[in-house]
Amino acid sequence: MEPSVASSATVSSNSKKQKEKKPKDQKKATAGVGGKGLTDPNKTPASGDNLGKGQSAGQKTEKKKGQPQPQQQIQKSKETKKEAGTGKAKPTNRPVEVNKKEDIFQAVLLADNFTSSIFGPNCPLRQEGLISLANRKFIDYTLEALSVSGVQEIFLYCSNDVEGIREHINDSKWSSLPNCSIHVIVSEDAISLGDAMRDLDGKGLIKNDFILLSAGVVTNMAMKPLLNIHREIMKADKGVVMTLLHRKMKSTHRSKPKNQSTAIVVNSNTHKIIAFDAKPTGKKLNIPLDGLQGEMDIYMDSVDTGIAVCSTSVPPLFSDNFDFTCMNDFIRGIIINEEILGNSIYLHRLVSGYACRVVDFDTFQGVCCDILQRWTYPVAPDMPFGSNPNENLYNMHKNFVYKAANVKTAAGSEIGKSVMIGTNTAISKGVKINASVLGNNCKISPDVTITESHIGNNVTIGMGCSFSRCILTDGTIWDDSAPQIGKLIMNGEVHPIQPPIEGAEDTDSEQGTDFDEIDDDASDEEPGVCGLQDVDFNTFSSEVMESLSRGFRQNVATENLVLEINSSKFAYNMTFKEVTIGISKAVLNIPLKIHPEFYEEFTPRIQWEKMKEVIIKLKTLLAHYITTSESQMDMIQALEEYANDNIHFRPMLMKALHLLYDEDILPEEAILRWHMSPSLYEAGGELRVMVKQLIDWLETPDSDSDE
């Protein structure tokens, strides 16, 4: 065996004795790629070479002149005495002690997601690791989490834009980490997670239990405790091959994928996964018969964070099963064949900390807002981290607005909540920006509107342009004033932002037998998302109340009120239904806010006149949000709930519905449909009787009504 740098030159007991001099300036075996500290992806690290500390009894170490030979390194016995004058040693029957394998903390980071782009199947942005999120690359967030967690060896696996990945690594701090080496593993033929795992298995790179992270993972969690959790499970179950890290998340959460829903059944005591369905339909879940033992927990609100702790047997399992192409295939295959293979998978649900994976534009925007609003702290824009931590440091301002150095904002521009602006960016008069990120060296002309959009570096935008839920890549020059909604603009070409191919990682499979129906309440969750992000609806409503009350008194323009309400919506992750209810109740509460003794001070006729004045003045705002049949029903139900809780408003309910009908905010069909529907409130029957006169009038044919 050729000796490694860490050990002295050794020869076995049955070989010829050689006197070799060790080179004084012997270089390390893992030379950096391009001299930047990266290991050559084409070389497989040698194993079993470091024998310096634990050489076996049958091995000899070469002497240096004048240095006594350690007695324990040369053990002579009857079996090992040299033959006189031959210089040869007889083979020994003594067992040779083998060095214990060094426990190197390893991780595998997949720079590609191996399916369609997160922005749609036709999107040209194929290399997910180099996509910018809050002005930092995806892989910077993951590499930061791994390096600060003490990971010693990271295998960065990629199949697209390999040169771009290498250039980013070489030109950043990642090339010179003191206690961590990054190996760029390239395979242009890999088209799935299964191909990547089989390639890693073939190269023999995985030596210990490792952390597997998908592209687009943002987390502030330490990885070592997760590895320890997995190893504690291994003590009780030798067959465990993987521990999945999931997160509890409401279906309406801004960072939850809209087209993904997972049902998981686990053992209540051990959290071993019994059944797994990545795309449940209906109210039934298939569970293997042998899994129906003891108590079980059923999770319908569990979201994959893109992080898993894997045993060393995971790559060989992919090699032995070529039908494992994605993570869902692997999980189902292990569960189905548990009795045959003896393998199992466990679930760990996130209790504290932040971890989320970007899989589409909704999660892209949601995670970006999480970063700006500091749910990911210390991963925040004003903290030094990433590939070049000392460049483009940001200063935090009110309403989670971050500005780098030399940002110029003209008087008359409006910077809303959750906004990030890069260095040397100039914003002209009349520009409105909300819940968006702007890169470095951008020039924004007057009267531009940017909402929930992401602008790259060196972008120039002409006068009067409008962007909503858009992405403009680096160097874009745009002067078309037509509104752009849900578009990716790259190299002068416009591509629609679409959800990834639905079910790209899902294949049909059956497991076990039908389980009894799962109650809809099973997916209900207690207030709070991981104890952090579920902001109370009342907080949002109070902000809307303040905005509308001020707008009513000061005659604020409707578009400005819309901007404020949308900012609150994005900040508190409100659904459209919650926005409609909040606005509807806020309008009814404005007279009470202006006149604290409203019901005691005014007669019923004056009360209605005050209420009517507010509705008329804010009708344009109401018409902006009440545009669909669902929002119309939401508004009427909000009025009903308000009347149920406020007895003084009940006589005004019919007048309010009639006024909203006359102002073309609520159509006749919506009012009649509400009246025929069952009520959810105690006073619902009474309220329907009180509006019966209006219902009869609406049901009267037009000719009779005219008479």
XYZ file of C-alpha atoms in Angstrom:
707
model
C 0.000 0.000 0.000
C 1.340 3.414 -0.858
C 1.566 5.455 2.310
C -0.513 8.579 2.856
C 0.871 11.851 4.079
C -0.488 11.329 7.570
C 1.589 8.211 8.198
C 5.184 7.121 7.984
C 6.326 4.943 5.109
C 5.493 1.327 5.996
C 6.213 -2.091 4.612
C 4.469 -5.349 5.458
C 6.213 -8.078 7.392
C 6.493 -10.382 4.401
C 8.027 -7.855 2.027
C 11.622 -6.909 1.399
C 13.096 -4.391 3.707
C 13.670 -1.157 1.909
C 15.363 1.993 3.036
C 13.482 4.830 1.433
C 13.704 8.451 2.324
C 10.453 10.336 2.661
C 10.381 13.580 0.626
C 10.505 16.589 2.882
C 8.044 18.643 0.854
C 5.538 15.967 -0.002
C 2.299 17.593 -1.088
C -1.144 16.577 0.064
C -2.866 13.909 -1.934
C -5.980 16.009 -2.471
C -4.709 18.863 -4.610
C -7.131 21.694 -5.222
C -8.699 22.212 -8.616
C -7.069 25.206 -10.217
C -5.149 25.827 -6.997
C -8.321 27.039 -5.294
C -8.774 24.287 -2.733
C -11.323 22.146 -4.579
C -10.656 18.474 -5.043
C -10.478 16.974 -8.481
C -13.963 15.550 -9.236
C -12.475 12.830 -11.386
C -10.380 11.361 -8.553
C -11.887 9.124 -5.929
C -10.475 9.728 -2.434
C -8.416 6.745 -1.299
C -9.597 4.913 1.801
C -7.649 3.025 4.434
C -4.408 4.910 3.812
C -4.084 6.697 7.142
C -2.331 4.056 9.260
C 0.114 6.252 11.109
C -1.510 5.996 14.527
C -2.598 2.390 14.598
C -0.122 0.264 12.638
C -0.480 -3.437 13.071
C 1.894 -5.662 14.967
C 3.106 -7.253 11.750
C 4.200 -3.982 10.190
C 7.645 -2.366 10.332
C 8.485 1.286 10.186
C 11.639 2.502 8.538
C 14.312 3.828 10.842
C 15.910 7.172 10.647
C 19.612 7.343 11.445
C 20.253 7.980 15.094
C 16.612 7.422 16.043
C 15.711 4.371 18.138
C 13.079 2.067 16.708
C 9.927 1.835 18.881
C 9.807 -1.578 20.412
C 6.093 -2.134 19.794
C 6.477 -1.632 16.048
C 8.757 -4.682 15.664
C 7.459 -7.732 17.440
C 9.473 -10.881 17.007
C 8.141 -14.322 17.693
C 8.847 -17.802 16.601
C 6.639 -17.237 13.567
C 8.296 -13.992 12.514
C 12.009 -14.584 13.047
C 13.973 -13.859 9.937
C 15.881 -16.587 8.219
C 19.607 -16.126 8.641
C 21.212 -14.195 5.783
C 18.002 -14.057 3.703
C 16.418 -10.852 4.935
C 13.006 -12.482 4.536
C 10.250 -12.874 7.095
C 7.832 -15.772 7.339
C 4.109 -15.061 7.109
C 2.535 -14.556 10.506
C -0.672 -16.104 11.755
C -1.253 -13.246 14.169
C -4.407 -11.273 13.269
C -3.607 -7.864 11.835
C -5.288 -4.937 13.582
C -7.102 -2.584 11.197
C -7.363 1.125 11.768
C -10.818 2.265 12.775
C -12.373 4.308 9.960
C -12.251 8.021 10.612
C -15.702 9.480 11.208
C -15.721 12.216 8.574
C -18.853 14.381 8.572
C -20.075 14.223 4.957
C -22.891 15.844 3.003
C -24.242 15.572 -0.535
C -25.695 18.742 -2.072
C -27.670 18.335 -5.284
C -27.272 21.503 -7.345
C -29.945 20.274 -9.791
C -33.474 19.127 -9.101
C -33.357 16.771 -12.133
C -36.942 17.619 -13.154
C -38.256 20.749 -14.850
C -37.146 24.207 -13.741
C -38.815 25.546 -10.623
C -40.300 28.265 -12.838
C -41.901 25.894 -15.319
C -41.077 23.156 -17.818
C -40.144 25.635 -20.571
C -38.007 27.919 -18.411
C -34.391 28.312 -19.644
C -33.025 28.559 -16.079
C -31.964 24.938 -15.672
C -29.137 25.290 -13.136
C -31.059 25.733 -9.931
C -28.011 26.217 -7.718
C -27.079 29.516 -9.437
C -30.520 31.127 -9.201
C -30.425 34.259 -7.042
C -32.686 34.465 -3.996
C -32.535 37.778 -2.131
C -29.366 38.642 -4.082
C -27.516 35.468 -3.069
C -27.190 32.188 -4.951
C -29.175 29.151 -3.860
C -26.080 27.097 -3.159
C -24.668 29.851 -0.933
C -27.497 29.344 1.563
C -26.964 25.585 1.695
C -23.164 25.697 1.751
C -23.323 28.236 4.567
C -25.548 25.923 6.639
C -23.258 22.948 6.012
C -19.966 24.728 6.652
C -21.021 26.345 9.931
C -22.422 22.970 11.054
C -18.963 21.451 10.932
C -19.405 19.355 7.784
C -15.937 18.308 6.697
C -16.601 17.010 3.189
C -19.270 18.264 0.782
C -20.012 16.593 -2.535
C -21.627 19.190 -4.793
C -23.349 17.181 -7.520
C -24.353 18.920 -10.752
C -25.197 18.089 -14.343
C -26.045 21.547 -15.767
C -23.823 24.622 -16.186
C -20.857 22.872 -14.612
C -18.434 25.665 -15.493
C -20.717 28.210 -13.856
C -20.757 26.182 -10.641
C -16.974 25.775 -10.635
C -16.396 29.450 -11.359
C -18.730 30.459 -8.522
C -16.931 28.155 -6.087
C -13.420 29.147 -7.179
C -14.124 32.887 -6.981
C -15.559 32.780 -3.462
C -14.718 31.843 0.092
C -15.910 28.284 -0.605
C -12.573 27.520 -2.248
C -10.591 28.123 0.932
C -12.642 26.865 3.852
C -10.222 25.858 6.624
C -11.929 22.686 7.843
C -14.174 21.748 4.948
C -13.459 20.513 1.435
C -15.918 20.844 -1.433
C -15.805 18.297 -4.254
C -17.638 19.221 -7.458
C -18.999 15.962 -8.883
C -20.009 16.185 -12.526
C -22.238 13.852 -14.500
C -23.930 15.272 -17.556
C -25.763 11.974 -18.038
C -27.575 12.082 -14.677
C -31.239 12.906 -15.153
C -32.608 11.879 -11.754
C -31.770 11.565 -8.089
C -31.389 7.839 -8.643
C -28.717 8.393 -11.298
C -26.813 10.703 -8.946
C -26.912 8.206 -6.066
C -25.793 5.348 -8.318
C -22.927 7.484 -9.604
C -21.809 8.325 -6.067
C -22.003 4.649 -5.150
C -19.912 3.692 -8.162
C -17.236 6.222 -7.215
C -17.158 4.946 -3.637
C -17.266 8.458 -2.198
C -19.641 7.895 0.705
C -17.811 6.531 3.757
C -20.150 7.465 6.622
C -23.717 8.466 7.358
C -24.319 11.709 5.471
C -26.661 14.650 5.058
C -28.541 14.785 1.746
C -29.833 18.197 0.711
C -31.867 19.105 -2.335
C -31.327 22.214 -4.401
C -33.065 25.325 -3.124
C -32.896 24.510 0.609
C -32.734 27.490 2.976
C -32.170 26.715 6.646
C -30.637 28.097 9.825
C -30.448 24.690 11.497
C -27.329 22.880 12.647
C -26.800 19.587 10.821
C -24.876 17.709 13.499
C -27.879 17.280 15.841
C -29.855 15.794 12.951
C -27.084 13.280 12.345
C -27.090 12.420 16.055
C -30.856 11.871 15.992
C -30.440 9.436 13.110
C -27.689 7.551 14.921
C -29.788 7.288 18.074
C -32.499 5.677 15.962
C -29.912 3.271 14.546
C -29.173 1.995 18.048
C -32.765 0.761 18.346
C -33.320 -0.173 14.683
C -30.295 -1.463 12.793
C -32.265 -1.434 9.554
C -32.931 2.314 9.420
C -31.574 3.798 6.192
C -32.950 7.332 6.268
C -34.458 9.956 8.553
C -36.567 12.560 6.767
C -36.795 16.110 8.087
C -40.300 17.518 7.617
C -42.027 20.652 8.763
C -45.566 21.337 9.950
C -47.152 23.928 7.686
C -50.639 25.281 7.044
C -52.102 24.775 3.592
C -52.354 28.571 3.252
C -48.769 29.255 4.305
C -46.924 31.445 1.827
C -43.916 29.094 1.707
C -45.900 25.899 1.141
C -45.991 24.428 -2.379
C -49.503 24.858 -3.711
C -49.482 21.681 -5.816
C -47.950 19.354 -3.235
C -49.750 17.476 -0.489
C -48.325 14.590 1.503
C -49.984 12.078 3.815
C -47.714 10.210 6.220
C -48.550 7.571 8.834
C -45.947 6.943 11.539
C -45.667 4.876 14.676
C -46.615 7.161 17.553
C -43.746 6.016 19.755
C -40.857 5.535 17.332
C -41.916 7.803 14.409
C -41.104 5.017 11.981
C -42.923 5.642 8.695
C -45.660 3.052 8.132
C -47.340 4.550 5.068
C -46.433 7.366 2.705
C -48.495 8.977 -0.035
C -46.990 11.954 -1.839
C -50.240 12.729 -3.623
C -53.243 11.600 -1.587
C -56.665 11.645 -3.219
C -59.988 11.500 -1.434
C -60.138 10.471 2.200
C -58.470 7.071 2.041
C -54.901 6.084 2.681
C -53.359 2.688 2.020
C -51.489 1.144 4.943
C -49.695 -2.217 4.961
C -51.416 -4.787 7.151
C -48.294 -5.414 9.168
C -48.183 -1.713 9.986
C -51.492 -1.820 11.852
C -49.854 -2.319 15.215
C -50.056 -0.018 18.196
C -50.846 3.673 18.030
C -50.303 5.659 14.848
C -50.066 9.348 13.979
C -51.422 10.574 10.657
C -49.884 13.763 9.284
C -51.619 15.646 6.483
C -49.753 18.892 7.116
C -46.194 17.644 6.721
C -43.942 19.348 4.161
C -40.568 18.032 3.011
C -37.765 20.468 3.831
C -35.409 18.894 1.280
C -33.116 17.598 4.053
C -32.575 13.916 4.915
C -30.029 12.032 6.994
C -28.892 8.917 5.126
C -27.037 5.784 6.115
C -24.181 4.478 3.996
C -26.548 1.851 2.572
C -28.641 4.428 0.677
C -26.419 4.706 -2.465
C -26.133 0.888 -2.783
C -29.920 0.579 -2.456
C -30.313 2.936 -5.415
C -27.737 0.879 -7.334
C -29.611 -2.351 -6.610
C -32.990 -0.900 -7.582
C -32.928 0.937 -10.896
C -36.634 1.723 -10.571
C -35.733 4.167 -7.770
C -35.557 7.419 -9.735
C -36.689 9.954 -7.143
C -37.081 10.274 -3.401
C -40.736 9.254 -3.461
C -39.850 6.052 -5.312
C -37.181 5.288 -2.743
C -39.469 5.860 0.247
C -42.293 3.750 -1.156
C -39.919 0.981 -2.207
C -38.396 0.750 1.264
C -41.837 0.661 2.925
C -43.258 -1.963 0.559
C -40.218 -4.244 0.801
C -39.506 -3.744 4.487
C -40.093 -7.404 5.343
C -37.820 -8.548 2.513
C -35.017 -6.010 2.790
C -35.308 -5.304 6.501
C -34.900 -1.549 5.915
C -36.944 1.287 7.365
C -37.344 5.068 7.197
C -38.127 7.437 10.063
C -39.661 10.901 10.237
C -38.396 13.830 12.276
C -40.705 16.840 12.463
C -39.136 20.239 12.878
C -39.812 21.689 16.331
C -37.735 24.866 16.186
C -35.579 26.628 13.660
C -36.251 27.244 9.981
C -35.939 24.935 6.992
C -37.722 25.187 3.669
C -37.144 24.107 0.083
C -37.950 26.255 -2.952
C -39.808 24.193 -5.561
C -41.857 26.761 -7.516
C -42.421 30.505 -7.788
C -44.835 30.592 -4.839
C -42.256 29.067 -2.502
C -39.560 31.231 -4.126
C -41.484 34.380 -3.210
C -42.532 33.006 0.171
C -39.031 32.017 1.264
C -37.709 35.355 0.037
C -40.189 37.158 2.304
C -39.202 34.826 5.150
C -35.579 35.872 4.680
C -36.393 39.576 4.521
C -38.642 39.334 7.578
C -35.873 37.504 9.469
C -37.589 34.175 10.115
C -34.311 32.622 8.914
C -32.061 34.609 11.288
C -29.053 34.660 11.429
C -29.421 34.062 7.700
C -30.537 37.620 6.973
C -29.590 40.311 4.420
C -27.751 42.448 6.967
C -25.627 39.550 8.229
C -22.270 38.626 6.656
C -22.669 35.232 5.046
C -22.538 33.631 1.624
C -19.831 33.320 -0.996
C -18.385 36.803 -0.391
C -19.716 37.846 3.022
C -18.014 41.236 3.164
C -19.468 42.496 -0.107
C -22.779 44.303 -0.489
C -23.690 44.474 3.182
C -27.217 45.770 3.695
C -28.656 48.176 6.229
C -32.079 47.348 7.603
C -34.778 50.027 7.691
C -38.391 50.161 8.786
C -40.860 47.615 7.384
C -38.080 45.136 6.527
C -36.560 47.348 3.853
C -32.880 46.626 3.146
C -30.572 48.962 1.250
C -26.962 48.441 0.243
C -24.419 51.211 -0.234
C -25.031 54.124 -2.600
C -28.748 53.503 -3.177
C -30.532 56.554 -4.579
C -34.292 56.908 -4.093
C -35.916 60.019 -5.517
C -38.521 62.015 -3.635
C -41.982 60.760 -4.492
C -40.982 57.121 -4.785
C -42.818 54.626 -2.565
C -40.922 51.731 -0.999
C -43.341 49.284 0.612
C -42.718 46.372 2.967
C -40.238 43.537 2.449
C -38.032 45.223 -0.163
C -34.325 44.685 -0.848
C -32.264 47.075 -2.986
C -28.719 46.356 -4.141
C -25.764 48.739 -4.287
C -25.586 51.602 -6.817
C -29.251 51.219 -7.738
C -31.153 54.396 -8.674
C -34.933 54.673 -8.202
C -36.731 57.561 -9.860
C -39.770 59.597 -8.877
C -43.147 57.863 -8.829
C -41.704 54.356 -8.569
C -43.685 51.934 -6.367
C -41.965 48.819 -5.046
C -43.491 46.217 -2.792
C -42.354 42.756 -1.616
C -39.592 42.679 -4.234
C -35.830 42.398 -4.602
C -33.645 44.615 -6.805
C -30.036 43.737 -7.632
C -26.973 45.908 -8.015
C -26.500 48.746 -10.538
C -30.145 48.902 -11.582
C -31.801 51.978 -13.106
C -35.546 52.289 -12.503
C -37.237 55.046 -14.524
C -40.179 57.142 -13.271
C -43.659 55.702 -12.615
C -42.547 52.056 -12.583
C -44.508 49.592 -10.434
C -42.772 46.461 -9.118
C -44.749 43.981 -7.004
C -43.618 40.542 -5.824
C -40.885 40.562 -8.439
C -37.168 39.871 -8.556
C -34.859 42.141 -10.559
C -31.296 40.994 -11.304
C -28.097 43.015 -11.539
C -27.466 45.744 -14.159
C -31.136 45.922 -15.164
C -32.604 49.027 -16.799
C -36.393 49.564 -16.735
C -38.078 52.254 -18.820
C -40.755 54.727 -17.807
C -44.219 53.478 -16.819
C -43.440 49.764 -16.839
C -45.291 47.434 -14.496
C -44.218 44.039 -13.147
C -46.103 41.641 -10.891
C -44.707 38.227 -9.914
C -41.965 38.552 -12.516
C -38.260 37.740 -12.743
C -35.810 39.862 -14.767
C -32.381 38.267 -15.114
C -29.042 40.109 -15.087
C -28.458 42.702 -17.793
C -32.095 42.992 -18.905
C -33.145 46.236 -20.625
C -36.923 46.678 -20.713
C -39.026 49.621 -21.887
C -42.376 48.050 -22.811
C -45.041 49.765 -20.687
C -47.538 46.912 -21.084
C -48.128 45.243 -17.669
C -46.107 42.058 -17.200
C -47.646 39.459 -14.882
C -46.067 36.105 -14.096
C -43.240 36.374 -16.637
C -39.545 35.498 -16.692
C -37.602 37.929 -18.891
C -34.178 36.633 -19.929
C -31.941 37.819 -22.769
C -34.784 39.858 -24.225
C -37.110 36.844 -24.372
C -40.274 36.509 -22.326
C -41.200 33.149 -20.795
C -44.337 32.456 -18.747
C -43.711 31.381 -15.164
C -45.573 28.129 -14.659
C -45.732 25.498 -11.928
C -43.290 22.610 -12.396
C -44.648 19.507 -14.096
C -47.195 18.177 -11.631
C -46.241 14.807 -10.281
C -42.781 14.925 -11.843
C -41.472 12.985 -8.872
C -44.506 10.765 -8.464
C -45.308 7.380 -9.879
C -48.283 5.166 -9.248
C -47.827 2.496 -6.655
C -50.053 0.589 -4.286
C -49.106 -0.222 -0.753
C -51.168 -2.263 1.661
C -54.931 -2.219 1.975
C -57.527 0.518 2.249
C -57.596 2.332 5.528
C -60.723 3.850 7.041
C -61.630 7.379 6.088
C -59.502 10.106 7.541
C -61.487 12.937 9.058
C -60.989 16.332 7.470
C -60.111 17.677 10.917
C -56.979 15.517 10.862
C -55.229 18.210 8.868
C -56.255 21.034 11.193
C -53.338 22.419 13.088
C -52.954 24.461 16.187
C -52.103 28.146 15.905
C -48.530 28.731 14.830
C -46.248 27.301 12.188
C -43.316 25.707 14.000
C -44.215 28.183 16.744
C -43.136 31.043 14.497
C -44.888 32.263 11.405
C -48.698 31.989 11.712
C -49.508 35.656 12.320
C -52.881 36.268 13.960
C -55.626 37.379 11.577
C -56.528 40.125 14.033
C -53.123 41.745 13.526
C -53.704 41.919 9.783
C -57.248 43.236 10.310
C -56.035 45.982 12.617
C -53.519 47.182 10.022
C -56.206 47.181 7.323
C -58.477 49.072 9.718
C -55.825 51.733 10.293
C -55.152 52.096 6.559
C -58.821 52.413 5.574
C -59.666 54.723 8.450
C -56.823 57.049 7.539
C -57.700 56.774 3.862
C -61.308 57.738 4.568
C -60.368 60.786 6.675
C -57.514 62.003 4.462
C -58.974 61.080 1.047
C -56.044 58.800 0.219
C -56.064 57.536 -3.379
C -57.461 54.046 -3.867
C -54.302 52.727 -5.526
C -52.273 53.747 -2.484
C -54.667 51.968 -0.156
C -54.447 48.880 -2.349
C -50.661 48.991 -2.105
C -50.833 49.205 1.715
C -53.338 46.358 2.003
C -51.334 44.151 -0.337
C -48.213 44.857 1.696
C -49.989 43.686 4.834
C -51.331 40.672 2.973
C -47.846 39.586 1.924
C -46.336 40.419 5.300
C -48.840 38.303 7.243
C -49.412 35.613 4.614
C -53.143 36.196 4.304
C -55.304 34.338 1.797
C -57.645 36.170 -0.568
C -60.575 35.067 1.576
C -58.981 36.497 4.698
C -58.254 39.743 2.863
C -61.885 40.030 1.749
C -63.192 39.384 5.248
C -60.705 41.802 6.796
C -61.591 44.611 4.381
C -65.354 44.047 4.707
C -65.306 44.213 8.494
C -62.897 47.143 8.493
C -65.296 49.206 6.338
C -68.122 48.535 8.808
C -65.919 49.479 11.759
C -64.719 52.834 10.392
C -67.756 54.823 11.699
C -67.209 53.310 15.138
C -63.532 54.240 15.087
C -64.277 57.837 14.100
C -67.182 58.104 16.575
C -66.427 55.993 19.668
C -69.977 56.534 20.971
C -71.489 55.735 17.575
C -74.517 53.717 18.674
C -75.224 55.878 21.733
C -74.606 59.236 20.041
C -76.656 58.843 16.852
C -80.166 57.732 16.021
C -80.595 54.669 13.764
C -81.191 56.935 10.749
C -77.965 58.910 11.371
C -76.105 55.673 12.043
C -77.040 54.402 8.588
C -76.130 57.702 6.945
C -72.649 57.511 8.469
C -72.275 53.878 7.418
C -73.506 54.630 3.902
C -71.004 57.481 3.558
C -68.107 55.144 4.278
C -69.319 52.456 1.848
C -69.841 54.973 -0.953
C -66.441 56.558 -0.431
C -64.628 53.187 -0.422
C -66.680 51.460 -3.111
C -63.822 51.635 -5.622
C -61.576 49.818 -3.180
C -64.252 47.182 -2.540
C -64.765 46.702 -6.267
C -61.011 46.110 -6.632
C -61.079 43.099 -4.289
C -64.637 41.769 -4.748
C -64.270 40.429 -8.286
C -65.155 36.722 -8.190
C -68.136 34.705 -7.048
C -66.050 33.337 -4.178
C -65.054 36.804 -2.964
C -68.681 37.964 -3.241
C -69.838 35.126 -0.990
C -66.934 35.807 1.371
C -68.035 39.425 1.705
C -71.684 38.561 2.386
C -70.670 35.992 4.979
C -68.427 38.620 6.579
C -71.427 40.967 6.793
C -73.507 38.170 8.291
C -70.834 37.358 10.871
C -70.516 41.040 11.749
C -74.278 41.321 12.245
C -74.274 38.150 14.330
C -71.662 39.657 16.660
C -73.030 43.252 16.652
C -76.720 43.425 17.428
C -76.893 47.139 16.599
C -75.858 46.481 13.006
C -78.581 43.914 12.322
C -81.201 46.460 11.231
C -78.656 47.884 8.750
C -77.765 44.544 7.128
C -80.535 44.703 4.506
C -79.690 48.334 3.685
C -76.002 47.458 3.335
C -76.755 44.561 0.970
C -79.083 46.775 -1.069
C -76.477 49.549 -1.319
C -73.746 47.110 -2.381
C -76.142 45.750 -4.991
C -76.905 49.252 -6.321
C -73.175 50.045 -6.520
C -72.534 46.876 -8.590
C -70.299 45.327 -5.956
C -72.609 42.417 -5.091
C -74.718 40.865 -7.860
C -78.228 39.609 -7.408
C -77.174 35.970 -7.816
C -74.713 36.144 -4.926
C -77.275 37.621 -2.516
C -79.908 35.042 -3.433
C -77.429 32.183 -3.204
C -76.387 33.332 0.262
C -80.003 33.620 1.407
C -80.722 30.019 0.354
C -77.581 28.613 1.960
C -77.571 27.280 5.536
C -76.191 29.686 8.118
C -73.121 29.072 10.219
C -74.154 31.556 12.911
C -76.591 31.610 15.785
C -78.514 34.620 14.466
C -78.405 33.390 10.862
C -82.099 32.499 10.699
C -83.131 35.823 12.201
C -80.927 37.747 9.783
C -82.410 35.971 6.776
C -85.877 36.935 7.956
C -84.786 40.562 8.380
C -83.617 40.771 4.741
C -86.645 38.949 3.332
C -88.064 42.161 1.848
C -84.912 42.678 -0.227
C -84.932 39.021 -1.321
C -88.576 39.271 -2.453
C -87.755 42.400 -4.419
C -84.749 40.753 -6.100
C -86.839 37.727 -7.031
C -89.541 39.912 -8.599
C -89.410 39.906 -12.423
C -88.012 43.072 -13.995
C -91.379 44.145 -15.475
C -93.114 44.003 -12.118
C -90.203 45.781 -10.523
C -90.440 48.612 -13.022
C -94.149 49.082 -12.245
